[in-house]
Short mmCIF file of C-alpha atoms in Angstrom, two decimals:
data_model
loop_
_atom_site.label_atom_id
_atom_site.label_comp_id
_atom_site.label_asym_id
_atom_site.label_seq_id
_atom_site.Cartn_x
_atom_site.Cartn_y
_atom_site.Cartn_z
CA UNK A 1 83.51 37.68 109.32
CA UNK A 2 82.21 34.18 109.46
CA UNK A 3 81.66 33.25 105.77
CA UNK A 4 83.95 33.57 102.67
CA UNK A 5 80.61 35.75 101.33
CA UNK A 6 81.11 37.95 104.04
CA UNK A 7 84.64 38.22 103.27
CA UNK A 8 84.27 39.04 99.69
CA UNK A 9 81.35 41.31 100.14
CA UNK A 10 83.06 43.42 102.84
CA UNK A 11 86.28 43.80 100.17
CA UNK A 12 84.08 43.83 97.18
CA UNK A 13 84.38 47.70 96.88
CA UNK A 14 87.63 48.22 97.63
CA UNK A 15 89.87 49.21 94.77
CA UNK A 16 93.47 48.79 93.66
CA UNK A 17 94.81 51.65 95.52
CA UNK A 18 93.30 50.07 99.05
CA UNK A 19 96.22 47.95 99.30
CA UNK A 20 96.90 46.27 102.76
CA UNK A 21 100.93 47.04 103.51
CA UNK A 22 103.30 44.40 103.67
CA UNK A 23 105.85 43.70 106.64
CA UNK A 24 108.86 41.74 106.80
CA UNK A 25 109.52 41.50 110.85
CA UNK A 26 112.86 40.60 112.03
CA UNK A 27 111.64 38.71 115.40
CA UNK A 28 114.55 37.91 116.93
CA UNK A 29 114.58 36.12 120.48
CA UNK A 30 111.27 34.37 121.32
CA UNK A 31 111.72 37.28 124.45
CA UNK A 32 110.67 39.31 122.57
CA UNK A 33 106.70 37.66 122.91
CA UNK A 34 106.48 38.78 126.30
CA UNK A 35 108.57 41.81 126.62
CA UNK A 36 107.92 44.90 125.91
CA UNK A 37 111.21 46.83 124.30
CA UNK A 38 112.25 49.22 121.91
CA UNK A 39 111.40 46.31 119.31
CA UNK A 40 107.51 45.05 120.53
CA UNK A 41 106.90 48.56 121.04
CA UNK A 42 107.07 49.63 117.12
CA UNK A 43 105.24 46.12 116.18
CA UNK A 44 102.50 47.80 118.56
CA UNK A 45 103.39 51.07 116.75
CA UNK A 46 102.38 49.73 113.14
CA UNK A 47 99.74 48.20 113.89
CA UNK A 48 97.65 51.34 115.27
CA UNK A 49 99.09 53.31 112.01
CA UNK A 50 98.24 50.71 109.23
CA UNK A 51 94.26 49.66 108.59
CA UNK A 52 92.86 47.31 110.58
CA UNK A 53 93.58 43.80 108.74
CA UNK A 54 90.66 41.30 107.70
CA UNK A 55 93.04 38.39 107.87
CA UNK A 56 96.98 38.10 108.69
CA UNK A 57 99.10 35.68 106.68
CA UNK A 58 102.35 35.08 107.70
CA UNK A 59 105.34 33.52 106.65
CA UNK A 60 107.23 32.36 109.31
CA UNK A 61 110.83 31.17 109.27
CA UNK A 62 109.98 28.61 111.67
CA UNK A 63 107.85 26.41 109.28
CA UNK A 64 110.25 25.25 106.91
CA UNK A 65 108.66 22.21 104.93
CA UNK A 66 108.84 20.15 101.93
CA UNK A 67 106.27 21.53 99.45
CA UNK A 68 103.77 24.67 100.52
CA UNK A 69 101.42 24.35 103.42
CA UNK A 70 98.68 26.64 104.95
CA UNK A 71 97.36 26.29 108.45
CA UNK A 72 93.54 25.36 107.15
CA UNK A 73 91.72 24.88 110.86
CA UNK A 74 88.98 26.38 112.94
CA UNK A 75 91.44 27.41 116.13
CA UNK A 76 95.29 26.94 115.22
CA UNK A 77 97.47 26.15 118.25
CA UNK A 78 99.97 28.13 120.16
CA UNK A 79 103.64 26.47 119.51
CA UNK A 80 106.11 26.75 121.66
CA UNK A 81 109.34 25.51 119.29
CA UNK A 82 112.19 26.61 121.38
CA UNK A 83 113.68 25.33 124.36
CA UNK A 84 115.83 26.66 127.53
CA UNK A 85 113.96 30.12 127.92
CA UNK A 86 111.39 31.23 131.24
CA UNK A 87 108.33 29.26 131.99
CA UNK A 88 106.59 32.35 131.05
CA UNK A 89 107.05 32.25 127.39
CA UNK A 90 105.84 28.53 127.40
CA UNK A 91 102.37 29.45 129.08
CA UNK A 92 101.70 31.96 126.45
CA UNK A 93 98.67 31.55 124.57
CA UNK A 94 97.65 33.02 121.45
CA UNK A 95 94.03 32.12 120.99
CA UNK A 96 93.28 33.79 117.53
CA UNK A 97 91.24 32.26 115.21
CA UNK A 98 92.07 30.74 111.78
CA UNK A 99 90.02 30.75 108.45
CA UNK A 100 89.71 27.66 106.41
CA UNK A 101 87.80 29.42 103.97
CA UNK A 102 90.32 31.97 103.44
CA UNK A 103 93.20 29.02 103.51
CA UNK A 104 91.22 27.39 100.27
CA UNK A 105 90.98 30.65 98.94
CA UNK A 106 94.71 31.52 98.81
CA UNK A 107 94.89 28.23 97.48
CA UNK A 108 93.20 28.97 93.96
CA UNK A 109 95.15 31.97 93.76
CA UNK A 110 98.56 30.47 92.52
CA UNK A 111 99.12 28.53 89.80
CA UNK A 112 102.21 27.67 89.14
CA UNK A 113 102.83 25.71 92.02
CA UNK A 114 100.36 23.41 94.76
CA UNK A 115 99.48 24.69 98.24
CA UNK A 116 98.50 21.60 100.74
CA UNK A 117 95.76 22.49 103.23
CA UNK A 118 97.65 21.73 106.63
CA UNK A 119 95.48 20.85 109.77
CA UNK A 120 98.33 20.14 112.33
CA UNK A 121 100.53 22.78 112.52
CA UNK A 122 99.26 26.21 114.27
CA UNK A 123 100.91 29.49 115.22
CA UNK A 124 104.57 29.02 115.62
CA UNK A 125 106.85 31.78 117.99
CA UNK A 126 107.59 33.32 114.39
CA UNK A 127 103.80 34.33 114.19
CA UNK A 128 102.77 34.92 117.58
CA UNK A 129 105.30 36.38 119.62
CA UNK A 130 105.17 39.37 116.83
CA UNK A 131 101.09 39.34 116.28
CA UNK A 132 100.53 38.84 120.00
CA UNK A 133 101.69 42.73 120.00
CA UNK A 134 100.41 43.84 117.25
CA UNK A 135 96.74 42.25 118.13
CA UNK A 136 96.37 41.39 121.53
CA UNK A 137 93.22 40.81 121.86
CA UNK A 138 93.74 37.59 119.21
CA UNK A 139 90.17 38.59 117.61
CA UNK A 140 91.59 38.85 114.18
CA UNK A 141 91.97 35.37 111.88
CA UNK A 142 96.01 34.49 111.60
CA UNK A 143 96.88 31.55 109.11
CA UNK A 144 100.46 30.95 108.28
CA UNK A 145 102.33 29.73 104.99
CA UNK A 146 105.02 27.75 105.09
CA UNK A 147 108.37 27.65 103.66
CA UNK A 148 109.84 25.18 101.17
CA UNK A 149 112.84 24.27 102.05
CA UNK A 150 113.44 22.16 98.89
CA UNK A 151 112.88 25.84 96.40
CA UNK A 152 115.33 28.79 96.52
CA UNK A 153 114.74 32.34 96.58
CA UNK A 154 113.62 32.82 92.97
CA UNK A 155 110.74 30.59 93.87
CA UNK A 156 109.16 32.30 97.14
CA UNK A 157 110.00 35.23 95.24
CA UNK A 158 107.12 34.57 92.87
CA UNK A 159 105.13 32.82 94.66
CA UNK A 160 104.60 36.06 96.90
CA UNK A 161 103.64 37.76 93.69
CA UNK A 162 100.56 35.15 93.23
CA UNK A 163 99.14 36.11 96.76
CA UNK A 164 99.02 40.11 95.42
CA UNK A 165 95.48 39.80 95.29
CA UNK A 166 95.07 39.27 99.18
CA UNK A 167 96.49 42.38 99.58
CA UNK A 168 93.52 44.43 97.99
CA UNK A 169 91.28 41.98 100.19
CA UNK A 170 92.09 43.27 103.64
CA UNK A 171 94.95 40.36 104.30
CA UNK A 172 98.44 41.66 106.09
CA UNK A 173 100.64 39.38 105.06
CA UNK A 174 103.81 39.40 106.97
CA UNK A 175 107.11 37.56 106.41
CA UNK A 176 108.87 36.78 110.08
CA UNK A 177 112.69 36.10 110.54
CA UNK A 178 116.01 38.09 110.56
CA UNK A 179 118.06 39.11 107.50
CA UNK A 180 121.57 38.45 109.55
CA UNK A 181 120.77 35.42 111.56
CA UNK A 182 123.93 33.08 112.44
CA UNK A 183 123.15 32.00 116.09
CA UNK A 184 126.32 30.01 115.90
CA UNK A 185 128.62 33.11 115.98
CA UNK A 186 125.95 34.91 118.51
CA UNK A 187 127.63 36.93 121.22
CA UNK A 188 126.32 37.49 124.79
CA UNK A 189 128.27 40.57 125.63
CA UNK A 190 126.38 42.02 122.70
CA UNK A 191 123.03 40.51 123.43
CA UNK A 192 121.42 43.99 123.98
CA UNK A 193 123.13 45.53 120.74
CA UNK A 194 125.91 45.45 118.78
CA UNK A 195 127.25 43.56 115.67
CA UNK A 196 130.05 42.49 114.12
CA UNK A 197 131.82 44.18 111.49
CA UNK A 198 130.38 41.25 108.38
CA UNK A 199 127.21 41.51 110.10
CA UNK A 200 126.81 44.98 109.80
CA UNK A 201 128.74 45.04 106.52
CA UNK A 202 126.07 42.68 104.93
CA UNK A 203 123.27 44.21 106.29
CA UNK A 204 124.18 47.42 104.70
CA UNK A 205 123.88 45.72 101.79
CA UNK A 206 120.50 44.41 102.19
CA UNK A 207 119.29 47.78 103.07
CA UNK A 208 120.62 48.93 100.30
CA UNK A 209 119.41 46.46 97.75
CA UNK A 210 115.85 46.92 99.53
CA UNK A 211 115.88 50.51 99.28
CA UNK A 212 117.18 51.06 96.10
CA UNK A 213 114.16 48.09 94.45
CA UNK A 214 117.29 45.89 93.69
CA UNK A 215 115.19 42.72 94.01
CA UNK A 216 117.13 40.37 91.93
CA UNK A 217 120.66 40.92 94.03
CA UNK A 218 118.86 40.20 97.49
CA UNK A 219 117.24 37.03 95.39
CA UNK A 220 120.21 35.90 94.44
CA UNK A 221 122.42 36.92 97.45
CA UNK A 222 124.96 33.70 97.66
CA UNK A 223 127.31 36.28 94.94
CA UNK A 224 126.74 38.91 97.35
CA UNK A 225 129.69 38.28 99.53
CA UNK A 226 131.39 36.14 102.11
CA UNK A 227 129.71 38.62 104.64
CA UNK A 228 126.03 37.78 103.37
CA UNK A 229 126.89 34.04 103.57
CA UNK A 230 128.42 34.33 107.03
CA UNK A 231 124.62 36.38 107.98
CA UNK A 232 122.92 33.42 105.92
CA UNK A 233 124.55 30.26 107.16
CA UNK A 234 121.00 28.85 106.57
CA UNK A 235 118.62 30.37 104.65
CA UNK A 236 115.01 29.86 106.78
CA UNK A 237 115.32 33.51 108.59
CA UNK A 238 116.39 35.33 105.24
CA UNK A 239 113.24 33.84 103.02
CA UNK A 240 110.50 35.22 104.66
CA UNK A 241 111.75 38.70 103.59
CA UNK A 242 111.81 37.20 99.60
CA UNK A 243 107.17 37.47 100.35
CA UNK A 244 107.56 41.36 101.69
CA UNK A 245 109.50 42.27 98.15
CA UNK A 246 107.63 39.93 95.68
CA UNK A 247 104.74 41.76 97.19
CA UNK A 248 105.85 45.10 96.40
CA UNK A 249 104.57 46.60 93.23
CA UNK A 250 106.74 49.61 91.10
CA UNK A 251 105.25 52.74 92.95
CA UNK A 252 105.25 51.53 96.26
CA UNK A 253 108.25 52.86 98.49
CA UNK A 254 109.71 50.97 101.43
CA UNK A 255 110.56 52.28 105.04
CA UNK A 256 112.75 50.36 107.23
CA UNK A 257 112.51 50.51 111.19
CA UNK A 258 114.12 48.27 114.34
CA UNK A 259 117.39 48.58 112.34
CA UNK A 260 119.58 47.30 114.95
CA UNK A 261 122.13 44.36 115.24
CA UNK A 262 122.10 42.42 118.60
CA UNK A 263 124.07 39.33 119.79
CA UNK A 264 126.87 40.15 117.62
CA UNK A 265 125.25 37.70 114.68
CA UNK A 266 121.74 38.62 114.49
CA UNK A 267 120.03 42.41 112.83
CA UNK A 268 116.33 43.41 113.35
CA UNK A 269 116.14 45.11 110.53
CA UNK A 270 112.23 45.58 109.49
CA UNK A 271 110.79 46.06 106.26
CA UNK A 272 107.20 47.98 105.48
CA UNK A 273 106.24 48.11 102.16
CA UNK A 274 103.21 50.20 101.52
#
């Protein structure tokens, strides 16, 4: 695919039904990019059991912005935006291309609010150290949205609804964070599992919520509890999972995997709609 004719030709005959799935990814420790464990082993997992993807869009907690922003350049860099982990992880490379023409695309697709075409950003540890499983072989365009941190939930909520029509155009799109993410309370005697009692307690509920198509509680989930607040002491992890619902349409079912709490504060919970 090297032209947005191409693009649109190759999807022109696919119909409703041929929807791409949609994945929210909890991504936990950058680690997790260069390991392979019981959580980079089903990313690899889903992506030999879905179609092969045209495009992947994600959402990544990690590019929290004023106003919305899509990576719009040729070759998007590799980001390394964390600090005090093995050399390893900061030689990674993720070499996949992007697609400007796809970027401007999304772009006229939603209305209601203005996308800015971004040409210094790249591929943030968000992105690849879960795509970097998934497609290893980085021949498959990745672009990422970013997050307004100035909207709440409501908004990303619909703006995932605007970007529908990606879906039936080969595009994965892919929100990447954690639903119970307070590294502040993180324990490391329970770094390899284990949670406490609120974090547990409040990801029940999101389970629950996401299960059960009860959208507008996990939207509004500061009058879900003290629990929920203590997972969502800041709310950059927990939007990227408002683009996996606003995605889902009424007869689509949900299946959750990696549904494990580690460090005490943190739950892996995964979402795959579709």
């Amino acid at each position: 695919m090297t032209t947005l004719n191409q693009f649109k030709n190759f999807t022109a005959d696919l119909n409703a039904t041929a929807l791409m799935p949609v994945l929210f990814m909890g991504h936990g420790s950058p680690m997790n990019g260069i390991e392979i464990n019981e959580f980079s082993s089903k990313w690899i997992d889903i992506a030999q059991n879905i179609p092969i993807p045209q495009a992947v869009l994600v959402v990544s907690a990690h590019w929290f912005t004023k106003g919305t922003r899509i990576t719009a350049m040729d070759m998007p860099p590799t980001i390394h935006d964390f600090g005090g982990f093995p050399q390893a992880l900061f030689d990674v490379q993720y070499p996949a291309p992007g697609n400007p023409k796809l970027a401007q695309e999304t772009l006229e697709l939603v209305k209601f609010t203005s996308i800015i075409l971004d040409h210094d950003w790249g591929l943030d540890h968000g992105a690849w150290s879960v795509i970097k499983h998934m497609y290893p072989n980085a021949n498959i365009p990745v672009l990422q949205l970013s997050i307004d941190y100035t909207k709440n939930a409501q908004y990303h909520y619909d703006l995932a609804k605007e970007l529908s029509a990606l879906r039936k155009k080969g595009v994965l799109i892919l929100g990447s964070g954690n639903m119970v993410h307070n590294l502040r309370m993180m324990s490391w005697e329970m770094i390899n599992g284990g949670g406490y009692d609120w974090a547990i307690e409040a990801n029940e509920k999101f389970k629950n919520a996401i299960l059960s198509k009860n959208h507008q509680s996990l939207i509004n989930y500061q009058t879900m509890g003290s629990d929920v607040m203590l997972g969502i002491p800041t709310p950059e992890h927990y939007l990227p999972l408002m683009y996996t619902l606003g995605l889902q349409n009424e007869k689509e079912g949900v299946t959750l995997f990696n549904d494990k709490a580690v460090g005490g504060s943190l739950t892996m919970t995964s979402v795959q709609v579709g």
